[in-house]
């Protein structure tokens, strides 16, 4: 999964006033510095519990 895909997936579940909901609704690619983001710790926890989860940092370059 790409970093922009993570933010679109999160936006799908947020309220309409959310920035990430707008990203999801309008199919906009947002490529934040996820490695330095607060989300990084949540991703790390997810990887610890679900070994099959893969984050592709290069996918956003396409």
Coordinates of C-alpha atoms in Angstrom, one line a residue:
X1 CA 0.0 0.0 0.0
X2 CA 1.2 3.5 -0.8
X3 CA 1.3 6.3 1.7
X4 CA -1.3 8.2 -0.3
X5 CA -3.5 5.1 -0.2
X6 CA -3.3 5.0 3.6
X7 CA -4.6 8.6 3.8
X8 CA -7.4 7.9 1.3
X9 CA -8.4 4.9 3.3
X10 CA -8.4 6.9 6.5
X11 CA -10.4 9.7 4.8
X12 CA -13.1 7.2 3.8
X13 CA -14.0 6.8 7.5
X14 CA -13.8 10.4 8.7
X15 CA -16.4 13.2 8.9
X16 CA -17.1 15.3 5.8
X17 CA -15.3 18.4 7.3
X18 CA -12.1 16.5 7.5
X19 CA -9.2 17.3 5.1
X20 CA -8.6 13.6 4.5
X21 CA -12.3 13.0 3.7
X22 CA -11.9 15.6 0.9
X23 CA -8.8 13.7 -0.3
X24 CA -10.8 10.5 -0.4
X25 CA -13.9 12.0 -2.0
X26 CA -12.0 13.9 -4.7
X27 CA -9.5 11.1 -5.3
X28 CA -6.5 13.4 -4.6
X29 CA -3.1 11.9 -4.0
X30 CA -1.5 13.4 -0.9
X31 CA 2.0 12.4 -0.3
X32 CA 3.1 13.5 3.2
X33 CA 6.4 12.7 4.8
X34 CA 4.9 9.6 6.5
X35 CA 8.2 8.5 7.9
X36 CA 8.3 11.6 10.0
X37 CA 4.6 11.8 10.7
X38 CA 2.7 10.8 13.8
X39 CA 1.1 8.1 11.7
X40 CA 4.4 6.3 11.6
X41 CA 4.0 4.9 15.1
X42 CA 0.5 3.6 14.2
X43 CA 1.9 1.9 11.1
X44 CA 4.6 0.3 13.1
X45 CA 2.1 -1.1 15.6
X46 CA 0.0 -2.4 12.7
X47 CA 3.1 -4.1 11.2
X48 CA 3.8 -5.7 14.6
X49 CA 0.3 -7.2 14.8
X50 CA -0.2 -8.0 11.1
X51 CA 3.0 -9.2 9.5
X52 CA 1.5 -9.3 6.0
X53 CA 1.0 -5.5 5.9
X54 CA 3.4 -3.9 3.5
X55 CA 4.0 -0.2 3.0
X56 CA 5.5 0.8 -0.4
X57 CA 7.1 4.2 -0.1
X58 CA 8.1 4.1 -3.8
X59 CA 4.5 3.6 -5.0
X60 CA 3.7 7.3 -4.7
X61 CA 6.4 8.2 -7.2
X62 CA 4.3 6.7 -10.0

